[in-house]
JSON list of C-alpha atoms in Angstrom, two decimals:
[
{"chain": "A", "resi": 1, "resn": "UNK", "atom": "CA", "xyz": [75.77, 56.43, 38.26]},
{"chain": "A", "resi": 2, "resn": "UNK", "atom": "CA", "xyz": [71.99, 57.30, 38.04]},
{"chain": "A", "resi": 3, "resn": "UNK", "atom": "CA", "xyz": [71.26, 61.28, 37.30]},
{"chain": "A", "resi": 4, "resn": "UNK", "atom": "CA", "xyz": [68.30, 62.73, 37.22]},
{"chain": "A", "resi": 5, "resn": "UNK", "atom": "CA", "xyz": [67.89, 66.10, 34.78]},
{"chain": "A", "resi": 6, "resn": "UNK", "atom": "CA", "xyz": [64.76, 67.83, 33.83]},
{"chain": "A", "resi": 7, "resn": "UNK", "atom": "CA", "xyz": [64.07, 67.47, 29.80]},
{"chain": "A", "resi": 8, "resn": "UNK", "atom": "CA", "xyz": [61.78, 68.80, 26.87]},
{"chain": "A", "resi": 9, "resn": "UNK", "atom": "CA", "xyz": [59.91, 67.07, 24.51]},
{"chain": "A", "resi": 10, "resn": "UNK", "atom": "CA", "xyz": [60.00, 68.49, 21.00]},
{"chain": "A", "resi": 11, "resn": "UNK", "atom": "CA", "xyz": [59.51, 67.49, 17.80]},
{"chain": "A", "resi": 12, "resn": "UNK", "atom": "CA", "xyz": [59.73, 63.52, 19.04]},
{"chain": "A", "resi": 13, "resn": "UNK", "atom": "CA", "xyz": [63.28, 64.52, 20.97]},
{"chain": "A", "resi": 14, "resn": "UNK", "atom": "CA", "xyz": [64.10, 64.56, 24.23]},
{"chain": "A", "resi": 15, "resn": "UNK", "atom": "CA", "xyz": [66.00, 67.97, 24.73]},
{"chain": "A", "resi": 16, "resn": "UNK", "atom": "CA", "xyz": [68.05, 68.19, 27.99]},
{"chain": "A", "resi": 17, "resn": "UNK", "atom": "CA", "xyz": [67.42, 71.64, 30.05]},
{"chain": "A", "resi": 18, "resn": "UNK", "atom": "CA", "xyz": [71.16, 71.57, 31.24]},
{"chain": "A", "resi": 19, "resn": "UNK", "atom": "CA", "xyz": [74.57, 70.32, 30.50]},
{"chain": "A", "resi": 20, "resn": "UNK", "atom": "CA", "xyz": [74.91, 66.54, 30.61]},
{"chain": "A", "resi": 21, "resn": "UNK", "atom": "CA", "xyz": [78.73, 65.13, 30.13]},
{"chain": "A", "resi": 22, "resn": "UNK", "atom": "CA", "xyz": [77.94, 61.87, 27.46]},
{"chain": "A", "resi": 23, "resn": "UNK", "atom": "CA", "xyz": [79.82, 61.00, 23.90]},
{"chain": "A", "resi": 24, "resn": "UNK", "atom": "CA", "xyz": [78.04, 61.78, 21.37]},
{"chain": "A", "resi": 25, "resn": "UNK", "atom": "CA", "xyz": [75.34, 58.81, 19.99]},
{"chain": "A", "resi": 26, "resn": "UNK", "atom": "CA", "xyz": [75.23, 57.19, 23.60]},
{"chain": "A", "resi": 27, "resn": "UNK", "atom": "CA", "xyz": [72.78, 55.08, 24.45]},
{"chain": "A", "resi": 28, "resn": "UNK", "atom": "CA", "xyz": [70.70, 55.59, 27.73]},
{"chain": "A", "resi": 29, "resn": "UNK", "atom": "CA", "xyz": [67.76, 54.44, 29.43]},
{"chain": "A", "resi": 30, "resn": "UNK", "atom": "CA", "xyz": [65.41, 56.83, 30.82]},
{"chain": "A", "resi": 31, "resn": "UNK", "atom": "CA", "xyz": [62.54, 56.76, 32.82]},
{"chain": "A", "resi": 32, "resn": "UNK", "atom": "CA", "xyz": [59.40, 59.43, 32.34]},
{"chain": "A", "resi": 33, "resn": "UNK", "atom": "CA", "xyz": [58.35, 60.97, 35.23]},
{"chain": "A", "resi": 34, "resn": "UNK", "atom": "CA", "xyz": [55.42, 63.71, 34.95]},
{"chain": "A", "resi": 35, "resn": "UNK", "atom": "CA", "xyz": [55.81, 66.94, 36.92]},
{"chain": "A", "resi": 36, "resn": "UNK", "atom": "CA", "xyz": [53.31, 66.55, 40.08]},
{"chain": "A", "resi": 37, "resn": "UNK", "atom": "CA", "xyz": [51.77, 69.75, 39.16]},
{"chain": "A", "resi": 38, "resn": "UNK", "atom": "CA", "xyz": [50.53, 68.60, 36.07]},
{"chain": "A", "resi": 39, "resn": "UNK", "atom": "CA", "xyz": [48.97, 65.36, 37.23]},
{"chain": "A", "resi": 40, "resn": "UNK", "atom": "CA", "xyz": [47.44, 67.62, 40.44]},
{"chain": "A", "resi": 41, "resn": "UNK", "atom": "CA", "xyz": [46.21, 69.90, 37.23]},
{"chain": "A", "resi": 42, "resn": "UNK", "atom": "CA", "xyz": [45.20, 66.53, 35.36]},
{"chain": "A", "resi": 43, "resn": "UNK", "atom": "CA", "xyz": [42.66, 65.49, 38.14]},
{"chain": "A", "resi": 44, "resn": "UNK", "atom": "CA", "xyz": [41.88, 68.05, 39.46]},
{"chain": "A", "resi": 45, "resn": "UNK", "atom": "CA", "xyz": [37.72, 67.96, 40.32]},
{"chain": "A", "resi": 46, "resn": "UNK", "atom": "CA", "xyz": [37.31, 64.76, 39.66]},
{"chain": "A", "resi": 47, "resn": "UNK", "atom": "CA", "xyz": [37.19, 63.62, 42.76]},
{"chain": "A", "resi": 48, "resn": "UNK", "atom": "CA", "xyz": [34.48, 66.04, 44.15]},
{"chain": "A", "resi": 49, "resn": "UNK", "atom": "CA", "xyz": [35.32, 67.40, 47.47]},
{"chain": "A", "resi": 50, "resn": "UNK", "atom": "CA", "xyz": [37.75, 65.62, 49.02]},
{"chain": "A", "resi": 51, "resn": "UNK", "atom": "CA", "xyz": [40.22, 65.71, 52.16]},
{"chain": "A", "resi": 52, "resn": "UNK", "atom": "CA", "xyz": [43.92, 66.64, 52.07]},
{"chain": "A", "resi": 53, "resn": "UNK", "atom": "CA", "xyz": [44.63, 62.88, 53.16]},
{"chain": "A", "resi": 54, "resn": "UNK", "atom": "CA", "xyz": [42.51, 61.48, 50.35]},
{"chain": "A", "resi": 55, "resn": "UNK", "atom": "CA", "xyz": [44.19, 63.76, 47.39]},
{"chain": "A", "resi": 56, "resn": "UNK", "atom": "CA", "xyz": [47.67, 63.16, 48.58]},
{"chain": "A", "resi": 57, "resn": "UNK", "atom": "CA", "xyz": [47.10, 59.20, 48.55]},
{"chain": "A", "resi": 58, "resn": "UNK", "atom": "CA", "xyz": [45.57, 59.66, 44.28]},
{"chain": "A", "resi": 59, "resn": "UNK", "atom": "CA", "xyz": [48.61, 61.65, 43.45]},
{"chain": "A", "resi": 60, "resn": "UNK", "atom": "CA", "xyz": [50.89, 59.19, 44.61]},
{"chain": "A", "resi": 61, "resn": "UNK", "atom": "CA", "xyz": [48.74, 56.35, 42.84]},
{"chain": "A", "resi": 62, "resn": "UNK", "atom": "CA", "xyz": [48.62, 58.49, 39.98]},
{"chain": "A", "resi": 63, "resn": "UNK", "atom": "CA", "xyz": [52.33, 58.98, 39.90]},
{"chain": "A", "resi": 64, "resn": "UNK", "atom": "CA", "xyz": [52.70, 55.02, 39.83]}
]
């Protein structure tokens, strides 16, 4: 069953921010998903002025 958990990146490991229930040396798959605050952060400006509508539609492209 899929679960999502918020992680750190140190050192080249991925370090798990709460308790996750797996046997030691398993194998997962994960998939990286940046914090919208940081892409926001990321573009922010680059776009000139812009409306609400037009922002919210980047982000979600950007998040792609």
């Amino acid at each position: 069953m899929p679960k999502v958990i918020e992680v750190i990146y140190e050192n080249g490991v991925f370090k798990p921010l709460e308790n996750v229930d797996l046997k030691d040396k398993a194998k997962l798959k994960i998939a990286i998903i940046k914090d919208r605050k940081d892409v926001v952060k990321l573009y922010r400006g680059i776009l000139g002025k812009a409306k609400v509508e037009e922002l919210k539609e980047f982000e979600e492209e950007a998040l792609m």
